[in-house]
PDB file of C-alpha atoms and ligand atoms in Angstrom:
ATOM      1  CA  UNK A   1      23.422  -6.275   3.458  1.00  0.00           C
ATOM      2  CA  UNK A   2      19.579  -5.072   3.322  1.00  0.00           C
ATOM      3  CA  UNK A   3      17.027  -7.124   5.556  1.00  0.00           C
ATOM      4  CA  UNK A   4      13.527  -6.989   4.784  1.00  0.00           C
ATOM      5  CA  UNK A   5      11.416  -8.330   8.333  1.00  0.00           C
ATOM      6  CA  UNK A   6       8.536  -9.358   6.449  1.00  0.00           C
ATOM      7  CA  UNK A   7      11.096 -12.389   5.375  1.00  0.00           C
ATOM      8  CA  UNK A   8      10.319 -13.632   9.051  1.00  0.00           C
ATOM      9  CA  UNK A   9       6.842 -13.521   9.274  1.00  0.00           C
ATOM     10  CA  UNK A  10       3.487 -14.447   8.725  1.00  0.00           C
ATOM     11  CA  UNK A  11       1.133 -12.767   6.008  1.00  0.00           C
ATOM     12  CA  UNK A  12      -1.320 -12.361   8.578  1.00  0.00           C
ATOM     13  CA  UNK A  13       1.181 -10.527  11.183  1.00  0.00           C
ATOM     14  CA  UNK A  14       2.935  -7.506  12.009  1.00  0.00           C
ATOM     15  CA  UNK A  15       6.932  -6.958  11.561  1.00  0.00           C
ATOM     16  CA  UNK A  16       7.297  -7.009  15.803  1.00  0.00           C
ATOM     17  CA  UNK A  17      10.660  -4.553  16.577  1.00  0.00           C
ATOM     18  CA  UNK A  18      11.176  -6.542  19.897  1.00  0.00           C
ATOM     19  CA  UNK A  19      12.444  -9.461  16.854  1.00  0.00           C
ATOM     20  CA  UNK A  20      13.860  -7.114  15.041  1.00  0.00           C
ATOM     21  CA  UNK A  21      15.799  -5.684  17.189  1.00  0.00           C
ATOM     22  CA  UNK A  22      17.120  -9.177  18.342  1.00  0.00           C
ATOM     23  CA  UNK A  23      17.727 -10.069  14.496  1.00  0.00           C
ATOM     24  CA  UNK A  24      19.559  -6.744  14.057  1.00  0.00           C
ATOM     25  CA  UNK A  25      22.275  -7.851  16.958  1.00  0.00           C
ATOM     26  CA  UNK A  26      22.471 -11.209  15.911  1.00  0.00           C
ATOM     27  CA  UNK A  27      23.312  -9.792  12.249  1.00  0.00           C
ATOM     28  CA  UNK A  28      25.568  -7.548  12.652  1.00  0.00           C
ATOM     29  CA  UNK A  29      26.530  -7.370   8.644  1.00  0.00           C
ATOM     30  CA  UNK A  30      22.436  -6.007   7.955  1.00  0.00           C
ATOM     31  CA  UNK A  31      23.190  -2.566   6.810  1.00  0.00           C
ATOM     32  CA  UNK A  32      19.639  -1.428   5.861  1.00  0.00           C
ATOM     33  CA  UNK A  33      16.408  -2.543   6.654  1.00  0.00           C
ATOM     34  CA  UNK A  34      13.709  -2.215   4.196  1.00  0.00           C
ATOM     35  CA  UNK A  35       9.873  -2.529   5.337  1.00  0.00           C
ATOM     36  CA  UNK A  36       6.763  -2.059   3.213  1.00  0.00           C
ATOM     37  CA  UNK A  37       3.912   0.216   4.980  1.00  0.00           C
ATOM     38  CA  UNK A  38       0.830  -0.623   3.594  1.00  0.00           C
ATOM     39  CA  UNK A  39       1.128  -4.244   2.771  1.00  0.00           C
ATOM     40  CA  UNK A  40      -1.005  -4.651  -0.564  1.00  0.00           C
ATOM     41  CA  UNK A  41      -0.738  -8.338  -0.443  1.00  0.00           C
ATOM     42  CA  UNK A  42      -2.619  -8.873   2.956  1.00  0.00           C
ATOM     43  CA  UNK A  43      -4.233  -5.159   3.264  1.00  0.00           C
ATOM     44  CA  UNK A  44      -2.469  -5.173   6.384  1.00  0.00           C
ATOM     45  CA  UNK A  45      -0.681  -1.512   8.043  1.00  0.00           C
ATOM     46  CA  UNK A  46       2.732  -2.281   9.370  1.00  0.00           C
ATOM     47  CA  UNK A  47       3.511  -0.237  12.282  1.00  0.00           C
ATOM     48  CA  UNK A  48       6.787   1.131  10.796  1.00  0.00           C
ATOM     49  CA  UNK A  49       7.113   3.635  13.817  1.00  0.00           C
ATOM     50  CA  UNK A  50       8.514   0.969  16.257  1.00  0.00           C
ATOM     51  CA  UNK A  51      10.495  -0.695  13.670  1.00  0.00           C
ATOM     52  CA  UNK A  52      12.230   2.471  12.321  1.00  0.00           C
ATOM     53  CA  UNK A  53      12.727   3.340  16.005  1.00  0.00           C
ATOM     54  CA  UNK A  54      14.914  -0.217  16.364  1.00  0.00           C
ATOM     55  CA  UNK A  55      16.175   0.247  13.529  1.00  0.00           C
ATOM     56  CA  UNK A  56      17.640   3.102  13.855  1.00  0.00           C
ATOM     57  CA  UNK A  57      18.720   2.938  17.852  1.00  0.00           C
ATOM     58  CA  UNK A  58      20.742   0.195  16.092  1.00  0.00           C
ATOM     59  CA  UNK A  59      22.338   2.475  13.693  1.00  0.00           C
ATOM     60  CA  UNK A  60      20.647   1.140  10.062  1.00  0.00           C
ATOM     61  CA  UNK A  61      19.100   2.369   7.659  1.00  0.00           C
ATOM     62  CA  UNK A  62      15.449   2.552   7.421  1.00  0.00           C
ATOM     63  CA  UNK A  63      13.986   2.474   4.070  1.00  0.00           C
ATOM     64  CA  UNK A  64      10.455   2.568   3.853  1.00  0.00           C
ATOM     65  CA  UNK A  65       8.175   1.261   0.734  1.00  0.00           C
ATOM     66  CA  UNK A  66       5.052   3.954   1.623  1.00  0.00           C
ATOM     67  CA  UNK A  67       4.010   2.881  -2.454  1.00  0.00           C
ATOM     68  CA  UNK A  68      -0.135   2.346  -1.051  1.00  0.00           C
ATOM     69  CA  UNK A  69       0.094   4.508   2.168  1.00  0.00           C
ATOM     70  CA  UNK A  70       1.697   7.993   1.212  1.00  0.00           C
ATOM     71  CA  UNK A  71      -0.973  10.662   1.421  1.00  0.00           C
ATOM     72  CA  UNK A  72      -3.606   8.122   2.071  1.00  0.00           C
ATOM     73  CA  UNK A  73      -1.920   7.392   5.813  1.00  0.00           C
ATOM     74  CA  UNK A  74      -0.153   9.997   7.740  1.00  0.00           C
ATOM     75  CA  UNK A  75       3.201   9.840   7.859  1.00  0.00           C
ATOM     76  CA  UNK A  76       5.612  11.411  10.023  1.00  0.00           C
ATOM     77  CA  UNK A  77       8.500  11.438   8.093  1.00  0.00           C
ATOM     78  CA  UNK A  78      10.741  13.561   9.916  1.00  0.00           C
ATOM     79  CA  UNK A  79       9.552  12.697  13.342  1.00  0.00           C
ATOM     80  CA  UNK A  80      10.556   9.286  12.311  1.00  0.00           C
ATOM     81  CA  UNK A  81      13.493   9.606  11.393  1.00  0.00           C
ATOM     82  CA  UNK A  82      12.644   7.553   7.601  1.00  0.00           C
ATOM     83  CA  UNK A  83      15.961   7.305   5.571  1.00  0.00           C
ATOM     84  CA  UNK A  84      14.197   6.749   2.396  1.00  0.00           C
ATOM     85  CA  UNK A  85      10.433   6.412   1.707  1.00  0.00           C
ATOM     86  CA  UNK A  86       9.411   5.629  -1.600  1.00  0.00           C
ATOM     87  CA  UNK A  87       5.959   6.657  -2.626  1.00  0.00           C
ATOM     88  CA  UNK A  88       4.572   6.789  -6.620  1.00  0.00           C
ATOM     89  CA  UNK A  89       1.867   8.972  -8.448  1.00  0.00           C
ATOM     90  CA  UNK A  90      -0.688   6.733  -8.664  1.00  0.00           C
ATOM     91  CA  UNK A  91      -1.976   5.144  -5.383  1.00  0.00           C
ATOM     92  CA  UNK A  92      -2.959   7.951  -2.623  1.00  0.00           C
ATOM     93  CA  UNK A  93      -1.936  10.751  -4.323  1.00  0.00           C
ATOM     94  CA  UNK A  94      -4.525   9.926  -7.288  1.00  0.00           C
ATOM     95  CA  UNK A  95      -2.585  10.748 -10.110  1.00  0.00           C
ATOM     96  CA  UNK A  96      -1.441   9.017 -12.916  1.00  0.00           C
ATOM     97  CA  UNK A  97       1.002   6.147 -13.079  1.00  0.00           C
ATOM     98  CA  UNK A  98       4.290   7.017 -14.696  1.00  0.00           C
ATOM     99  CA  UNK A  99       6.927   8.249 -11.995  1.00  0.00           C
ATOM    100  CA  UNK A 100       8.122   7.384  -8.233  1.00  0.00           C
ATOM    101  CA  UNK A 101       9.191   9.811  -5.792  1.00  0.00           C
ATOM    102  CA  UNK A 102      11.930   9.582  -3.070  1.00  0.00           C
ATOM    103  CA  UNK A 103      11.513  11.582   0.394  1.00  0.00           C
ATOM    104  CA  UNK A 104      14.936  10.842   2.152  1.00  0.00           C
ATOM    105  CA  UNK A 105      17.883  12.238   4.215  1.00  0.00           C
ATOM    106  CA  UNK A 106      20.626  14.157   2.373  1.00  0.00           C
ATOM    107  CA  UNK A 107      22.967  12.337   3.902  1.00  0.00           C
ATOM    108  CA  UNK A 108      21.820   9.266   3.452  1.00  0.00           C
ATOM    109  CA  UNK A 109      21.820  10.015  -0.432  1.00  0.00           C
ATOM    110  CA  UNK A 110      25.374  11.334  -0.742  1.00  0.00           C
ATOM    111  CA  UNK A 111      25.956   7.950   0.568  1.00  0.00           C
ATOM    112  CA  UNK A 112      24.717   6.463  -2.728  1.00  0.00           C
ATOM    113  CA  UNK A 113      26.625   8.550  -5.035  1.00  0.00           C
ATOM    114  CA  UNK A 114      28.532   5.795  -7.564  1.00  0.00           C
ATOM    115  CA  UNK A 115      26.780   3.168  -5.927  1.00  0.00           C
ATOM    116  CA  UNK A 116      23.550   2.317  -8.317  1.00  0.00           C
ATOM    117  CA  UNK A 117      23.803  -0.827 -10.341  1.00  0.00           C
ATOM    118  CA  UNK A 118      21.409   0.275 -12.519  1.00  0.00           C
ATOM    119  CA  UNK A 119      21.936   3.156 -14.811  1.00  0.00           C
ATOM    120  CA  UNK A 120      18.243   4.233 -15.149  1.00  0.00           C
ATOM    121  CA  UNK A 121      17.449   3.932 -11.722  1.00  0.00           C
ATOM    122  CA  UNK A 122      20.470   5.870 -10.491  1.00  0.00           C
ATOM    123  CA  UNK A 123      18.851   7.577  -7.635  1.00  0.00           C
ATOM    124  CA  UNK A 124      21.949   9.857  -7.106  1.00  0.00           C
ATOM    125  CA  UNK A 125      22.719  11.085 -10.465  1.00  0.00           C
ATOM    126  CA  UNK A 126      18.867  11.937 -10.863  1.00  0.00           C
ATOM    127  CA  UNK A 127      19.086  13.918  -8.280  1.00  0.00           C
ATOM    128  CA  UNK A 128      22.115  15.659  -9.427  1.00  0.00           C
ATOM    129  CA  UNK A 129      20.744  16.237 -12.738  1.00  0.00           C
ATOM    130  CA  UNK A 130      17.064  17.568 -11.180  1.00  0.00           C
ATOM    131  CA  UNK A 131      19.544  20.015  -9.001  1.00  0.00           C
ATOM    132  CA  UNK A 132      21.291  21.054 -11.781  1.00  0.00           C
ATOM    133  CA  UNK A 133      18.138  21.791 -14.592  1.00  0.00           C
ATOM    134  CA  UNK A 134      15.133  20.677 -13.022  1.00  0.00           C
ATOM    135  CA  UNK A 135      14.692  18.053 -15.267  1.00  0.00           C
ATOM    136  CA  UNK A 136      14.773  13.849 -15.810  1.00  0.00           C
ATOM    137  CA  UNK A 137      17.651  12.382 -17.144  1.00  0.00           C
ATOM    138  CA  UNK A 138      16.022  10.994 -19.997  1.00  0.00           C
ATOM    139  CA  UNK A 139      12.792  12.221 -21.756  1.00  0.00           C
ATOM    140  CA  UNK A 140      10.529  13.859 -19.161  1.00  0.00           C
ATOM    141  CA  UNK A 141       7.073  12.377 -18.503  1.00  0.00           C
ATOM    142  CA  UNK A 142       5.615  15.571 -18.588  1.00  0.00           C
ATOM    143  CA  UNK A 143       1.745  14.685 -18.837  1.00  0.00           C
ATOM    144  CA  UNK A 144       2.524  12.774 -16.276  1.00  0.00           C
ATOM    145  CA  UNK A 145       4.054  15.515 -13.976  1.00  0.00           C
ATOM    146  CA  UNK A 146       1.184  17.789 -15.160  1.00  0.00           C
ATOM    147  CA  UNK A 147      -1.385  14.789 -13.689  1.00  0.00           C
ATOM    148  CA  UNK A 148       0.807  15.244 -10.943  1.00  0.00           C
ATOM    149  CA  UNK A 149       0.090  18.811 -10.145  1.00  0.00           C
ATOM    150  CA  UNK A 150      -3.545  18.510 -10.442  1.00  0.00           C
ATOM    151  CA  UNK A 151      -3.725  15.871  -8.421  1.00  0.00           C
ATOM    152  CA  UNK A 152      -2.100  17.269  -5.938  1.00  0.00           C
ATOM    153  CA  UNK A 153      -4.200  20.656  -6.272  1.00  0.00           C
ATOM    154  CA  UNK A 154      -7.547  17.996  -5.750  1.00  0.00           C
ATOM    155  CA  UNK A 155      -5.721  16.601  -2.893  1.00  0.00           C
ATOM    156  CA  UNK A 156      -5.672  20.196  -1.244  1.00  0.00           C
ATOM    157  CA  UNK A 157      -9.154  20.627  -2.060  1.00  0.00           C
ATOM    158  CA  UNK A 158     -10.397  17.457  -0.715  1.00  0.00           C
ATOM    159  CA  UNK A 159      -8.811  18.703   3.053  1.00  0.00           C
ATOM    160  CA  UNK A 160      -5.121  17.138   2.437  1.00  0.00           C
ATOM    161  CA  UNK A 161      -4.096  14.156   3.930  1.00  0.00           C
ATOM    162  CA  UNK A 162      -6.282  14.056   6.728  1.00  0.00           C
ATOM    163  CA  UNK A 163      -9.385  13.931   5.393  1.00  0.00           C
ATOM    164  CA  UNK A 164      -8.440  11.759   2.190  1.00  0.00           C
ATOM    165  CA  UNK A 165      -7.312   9.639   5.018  1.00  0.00           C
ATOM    166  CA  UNK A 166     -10.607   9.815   6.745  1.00  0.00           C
ATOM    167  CA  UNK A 167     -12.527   8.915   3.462  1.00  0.00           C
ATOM    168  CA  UNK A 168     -10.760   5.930   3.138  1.00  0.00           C
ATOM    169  CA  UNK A 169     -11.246   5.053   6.448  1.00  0.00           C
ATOM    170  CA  UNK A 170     -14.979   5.516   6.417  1.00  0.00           C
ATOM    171  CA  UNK A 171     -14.789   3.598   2.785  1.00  0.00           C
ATOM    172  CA  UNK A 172     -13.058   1.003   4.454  1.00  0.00           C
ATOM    173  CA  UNK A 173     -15.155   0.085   7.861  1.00  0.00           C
ATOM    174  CA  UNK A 174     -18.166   0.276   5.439  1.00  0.00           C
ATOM    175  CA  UNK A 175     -16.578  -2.084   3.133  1.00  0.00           C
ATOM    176  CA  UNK A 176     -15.893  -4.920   5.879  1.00  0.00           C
ATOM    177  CA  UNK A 177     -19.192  -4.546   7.958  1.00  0.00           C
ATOM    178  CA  UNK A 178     -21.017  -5.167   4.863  1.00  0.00           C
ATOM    179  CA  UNK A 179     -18.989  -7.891   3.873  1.00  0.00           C
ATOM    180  CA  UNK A 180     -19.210  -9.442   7.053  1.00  0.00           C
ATOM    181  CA  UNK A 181     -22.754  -9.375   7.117  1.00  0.00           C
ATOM    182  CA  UNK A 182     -22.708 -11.449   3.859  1.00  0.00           C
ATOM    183  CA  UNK A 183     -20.948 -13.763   5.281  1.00  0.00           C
ATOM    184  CA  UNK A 184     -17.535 -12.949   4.395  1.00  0.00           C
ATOM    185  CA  UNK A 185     -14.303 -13.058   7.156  1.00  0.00           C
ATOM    186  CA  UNK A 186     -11.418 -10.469   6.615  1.00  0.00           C
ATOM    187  CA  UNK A 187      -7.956 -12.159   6.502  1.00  0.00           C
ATOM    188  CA  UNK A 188      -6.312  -9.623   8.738  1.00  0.00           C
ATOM    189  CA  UNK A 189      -7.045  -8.851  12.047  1.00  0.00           C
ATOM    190  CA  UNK A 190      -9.098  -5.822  13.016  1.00  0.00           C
ATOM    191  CA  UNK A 191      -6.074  -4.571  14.943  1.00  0.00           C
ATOM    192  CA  UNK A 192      -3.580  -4.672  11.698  1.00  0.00           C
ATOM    193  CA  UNK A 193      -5.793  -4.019   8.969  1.00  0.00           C
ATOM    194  CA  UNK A 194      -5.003  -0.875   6.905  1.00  0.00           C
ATOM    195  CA  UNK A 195      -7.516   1.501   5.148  1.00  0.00           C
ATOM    196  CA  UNK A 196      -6.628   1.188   1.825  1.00  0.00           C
ATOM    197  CA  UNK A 197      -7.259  -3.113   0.370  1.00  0.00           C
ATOM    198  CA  UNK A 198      -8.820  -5.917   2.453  1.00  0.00           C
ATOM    199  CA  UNK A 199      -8.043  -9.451   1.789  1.00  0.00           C
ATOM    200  CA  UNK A 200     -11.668 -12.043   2.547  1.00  0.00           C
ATOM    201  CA  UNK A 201     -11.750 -15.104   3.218  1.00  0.00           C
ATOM    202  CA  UNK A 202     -14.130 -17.150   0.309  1.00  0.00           C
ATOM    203  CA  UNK A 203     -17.073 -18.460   2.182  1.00  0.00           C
ATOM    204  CA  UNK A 204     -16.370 -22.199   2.550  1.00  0.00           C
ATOM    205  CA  UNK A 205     -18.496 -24.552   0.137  1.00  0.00           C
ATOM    206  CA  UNK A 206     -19.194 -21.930  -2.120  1.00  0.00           C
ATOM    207  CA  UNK A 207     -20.945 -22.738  -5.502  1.00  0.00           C
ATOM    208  CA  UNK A 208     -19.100 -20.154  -7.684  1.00  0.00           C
ATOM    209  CA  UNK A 209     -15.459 -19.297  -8.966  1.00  0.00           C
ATOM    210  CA  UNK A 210     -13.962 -15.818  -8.430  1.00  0.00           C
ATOM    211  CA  UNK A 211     -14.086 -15.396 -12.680  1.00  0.00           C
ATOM    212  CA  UNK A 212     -17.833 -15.822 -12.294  1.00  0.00           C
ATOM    213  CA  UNK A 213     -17.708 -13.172  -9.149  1.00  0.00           C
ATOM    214  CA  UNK A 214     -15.643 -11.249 -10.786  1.00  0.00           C
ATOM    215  CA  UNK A 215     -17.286 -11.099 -13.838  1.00  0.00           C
ATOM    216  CA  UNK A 216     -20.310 -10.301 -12.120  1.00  0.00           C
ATOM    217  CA  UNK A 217     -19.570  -6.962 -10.289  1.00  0.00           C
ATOM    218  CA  UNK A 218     -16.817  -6.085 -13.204  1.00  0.00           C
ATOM    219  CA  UNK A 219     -20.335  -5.927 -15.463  1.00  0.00           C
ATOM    220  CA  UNK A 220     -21.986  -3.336 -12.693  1.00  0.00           C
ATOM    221  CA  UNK A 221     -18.854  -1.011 -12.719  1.00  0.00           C
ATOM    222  CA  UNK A 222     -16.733  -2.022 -10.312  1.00  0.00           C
ATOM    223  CA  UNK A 223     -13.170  -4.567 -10.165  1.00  0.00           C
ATOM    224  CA  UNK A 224     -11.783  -6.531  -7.169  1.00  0.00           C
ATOM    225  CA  UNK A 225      -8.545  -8.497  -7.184  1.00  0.00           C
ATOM    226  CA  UNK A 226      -7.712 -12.076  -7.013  1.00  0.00           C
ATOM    227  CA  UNK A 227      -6.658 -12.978  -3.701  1.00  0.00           C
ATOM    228  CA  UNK A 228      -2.324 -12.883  -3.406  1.00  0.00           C
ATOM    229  CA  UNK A 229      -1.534 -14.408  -0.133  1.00  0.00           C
ATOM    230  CA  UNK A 230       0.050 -17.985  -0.618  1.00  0.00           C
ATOM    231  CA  UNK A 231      -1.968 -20.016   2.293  1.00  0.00           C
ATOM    232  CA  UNK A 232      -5.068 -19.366   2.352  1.00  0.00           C
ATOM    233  CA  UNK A 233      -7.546 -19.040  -0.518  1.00  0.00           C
ATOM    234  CA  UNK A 234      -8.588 -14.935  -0.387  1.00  0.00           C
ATOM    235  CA  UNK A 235     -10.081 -12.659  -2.746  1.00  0.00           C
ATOM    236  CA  UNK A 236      -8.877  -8.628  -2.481  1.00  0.00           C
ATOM    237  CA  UNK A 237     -11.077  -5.378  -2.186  1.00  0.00           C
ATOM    238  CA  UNK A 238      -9.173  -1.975  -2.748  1.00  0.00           C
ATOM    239  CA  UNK A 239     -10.973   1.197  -1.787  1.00  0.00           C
ATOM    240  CA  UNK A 240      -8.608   4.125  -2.796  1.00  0.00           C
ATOM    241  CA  UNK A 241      -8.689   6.685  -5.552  1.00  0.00           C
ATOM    242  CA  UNK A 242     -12.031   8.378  -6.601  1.00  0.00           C
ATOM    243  CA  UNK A 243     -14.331   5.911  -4.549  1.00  0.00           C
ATOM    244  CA  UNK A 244     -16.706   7.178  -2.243  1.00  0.00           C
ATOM    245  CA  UNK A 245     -19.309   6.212   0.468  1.00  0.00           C
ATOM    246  CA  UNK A 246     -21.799   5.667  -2.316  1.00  0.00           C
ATOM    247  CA  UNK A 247     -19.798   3.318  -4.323  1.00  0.00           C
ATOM    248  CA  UNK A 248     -19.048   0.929  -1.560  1.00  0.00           C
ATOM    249  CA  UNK A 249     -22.665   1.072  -0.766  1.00  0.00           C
ATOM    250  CA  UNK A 250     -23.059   0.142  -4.216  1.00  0.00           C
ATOM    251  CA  UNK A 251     -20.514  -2.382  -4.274  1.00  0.00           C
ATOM    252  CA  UNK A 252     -21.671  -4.217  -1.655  1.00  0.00           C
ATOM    253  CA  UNK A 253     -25.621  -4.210  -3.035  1.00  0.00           C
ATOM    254  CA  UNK A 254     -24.051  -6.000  -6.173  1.00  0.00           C
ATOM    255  CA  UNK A 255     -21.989  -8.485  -3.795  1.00  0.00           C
ATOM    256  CA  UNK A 256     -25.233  -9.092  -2.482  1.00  0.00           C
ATOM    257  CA  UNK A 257     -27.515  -9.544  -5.315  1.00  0.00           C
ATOM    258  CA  UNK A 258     -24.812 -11.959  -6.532  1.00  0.00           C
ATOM    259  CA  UNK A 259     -25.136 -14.081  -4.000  1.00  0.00           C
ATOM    260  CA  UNK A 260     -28.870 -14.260  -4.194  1.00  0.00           C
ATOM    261  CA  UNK A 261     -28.529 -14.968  -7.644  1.00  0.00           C
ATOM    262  CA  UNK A 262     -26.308 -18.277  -6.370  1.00  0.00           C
ATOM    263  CA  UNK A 263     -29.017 -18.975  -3.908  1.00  0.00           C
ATOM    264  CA  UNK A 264     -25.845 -18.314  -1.476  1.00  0.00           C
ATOM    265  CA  UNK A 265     -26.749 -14.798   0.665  1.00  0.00           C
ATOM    266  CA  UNK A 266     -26.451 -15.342   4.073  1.00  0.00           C
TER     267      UNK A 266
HETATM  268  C1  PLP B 301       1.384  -0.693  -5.911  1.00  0.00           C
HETATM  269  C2  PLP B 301       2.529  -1.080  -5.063  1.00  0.00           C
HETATM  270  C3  PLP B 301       3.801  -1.232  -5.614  1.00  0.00           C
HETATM  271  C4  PLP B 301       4.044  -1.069  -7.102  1.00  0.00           C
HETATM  272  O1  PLP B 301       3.670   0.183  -7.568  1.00  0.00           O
HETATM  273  P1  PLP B 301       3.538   0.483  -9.132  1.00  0.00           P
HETATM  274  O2  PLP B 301       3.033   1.858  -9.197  1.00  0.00           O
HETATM  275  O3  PLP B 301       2.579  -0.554  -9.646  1.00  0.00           O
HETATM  276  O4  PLP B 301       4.892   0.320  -9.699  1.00  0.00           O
HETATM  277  C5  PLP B 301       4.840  -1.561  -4.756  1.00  0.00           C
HETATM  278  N1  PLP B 301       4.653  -1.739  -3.426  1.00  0.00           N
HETATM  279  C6  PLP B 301       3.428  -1.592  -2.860  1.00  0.00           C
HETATM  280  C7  PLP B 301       3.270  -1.787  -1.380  1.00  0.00           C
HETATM  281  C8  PLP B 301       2.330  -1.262  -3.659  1.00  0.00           C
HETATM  282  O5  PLP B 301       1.112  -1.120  -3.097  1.00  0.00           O
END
């Protein structure tokens, strides 16, 4: 049976492995435990160290969704002790989408040998076959895997994962003191937020929609997301991929002149 701990908690908090642990013995029939990194819903960074460590002191398997955090967060894979984590081409890494990639045990994926349900996403057998000729199973997306390369050439240029990490940081802690000058409250926690999306709060009694904000900054160059968390009403800024200093500087100048424009700058 697969467990996933955000099932037990709040949007605004942390997976805690004290309850985890405590669920895990109570549950004996869990098997795996799956756990998302960089939650893209909130913006908030799970702490996925302590949880794989219960985890696996219980004897499960850890799988780890790393989708928004691999090579924008470092990750210790081996250190700790991951089963599975599951990244893609197109978040951190800054390529194009098209293809997901698997970092995992060998053991753990003999274990899945005959096991998929799913004949396209046959994790086993695509390994096999990439063993065997290097290739997909079906047609290769091989623009895609050339994006890949590239991107991951830029990412060496840029400093590797440290300082793409650092960027994003920096992007980040720009993005939210600005914001919060404006008058604008981050959902998460200073403590839990991640680097990569921030979830805000919409100023209470304001005179616009988020179409009409949206619309707004999409006209200047830039999108935001519609807020995803189901209790509280949120709007989402992302600042990964090819987004610097200058553009959240930027960013924010349009927030404000929007405001203005709605008589509602703080
Ligand atoms: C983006 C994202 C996904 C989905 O990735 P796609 O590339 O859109 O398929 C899944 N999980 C998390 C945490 C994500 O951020």
């Amino acid at each position: 049976m697969l467990w996933t701990p955000m099932e037990e908690f709040h949007y605004d908090q942390i997976p805690d492995a004290g309850r985890v642990e405590e669920i895990l013995k109570e549950h004996p029939e869990i098997t795996h435990v799956s756990m998302v990194h960089s939650e893209t819903t909130s913006g908030i960074l799970n702490d996925i160290a302590s949880v794989t460590k219960a985890v696996k002191a219980a004897g499960k398997t850890m799988i780890v969704d790393a989708m928004s955090s691999f090579a924008g967060v470092d990750i210790p894979v081996g250190e700790l002790q991951l089963d599975f984590l599951i990244s893609s081409a197109n978040k951190c890494i800054q390529g194009v989408p098209g293809f997901s990639f698997i970092i995992c045990r060998r053991k753990a994926l003999d274990q899945c040998e005959g096991k998929a349900r799913s004949l396209s996403l046959d994790l086993y057998d695509q390994w096999k076959t990439m063993q065997a000729d290097g290739k997909w199973r079906f047609t290769s997306p091989t623009h895609v895997v050339l994006a890949f390369a590239k991107a991951l050439e830029e990412l060496d240029e840029e400093g590797g994962i440290e300082a793409r990490s650092r960027r994003y940081q920096e992007n980040n802690r720009y993005l939210i003191s600005h914001m919060k000058a404006m008058g604008f409250i981050p959902y998460v926690s200073e403590e839990h937020q991640g680097p990569i999306i921030t979830t805000f709060f919409y100023p209470e009694n304001r005179n616009y929609t988020f179409d009409e904000m949206y619309r707004y900054i999409k006209e200047r160059g830039y999108a935001i997301y519609p807020g995803k968390v189901t209790d509280a009403d949120t709007f989402r800024i992302g600042n990964i991929g090819e987004i610097y200093l200058e553009d959240m500087e930027k960013l924010c100048r349009i927030f404000r002149e929007f405001l203005q424009a709605k008589g509602a700058a703080a």
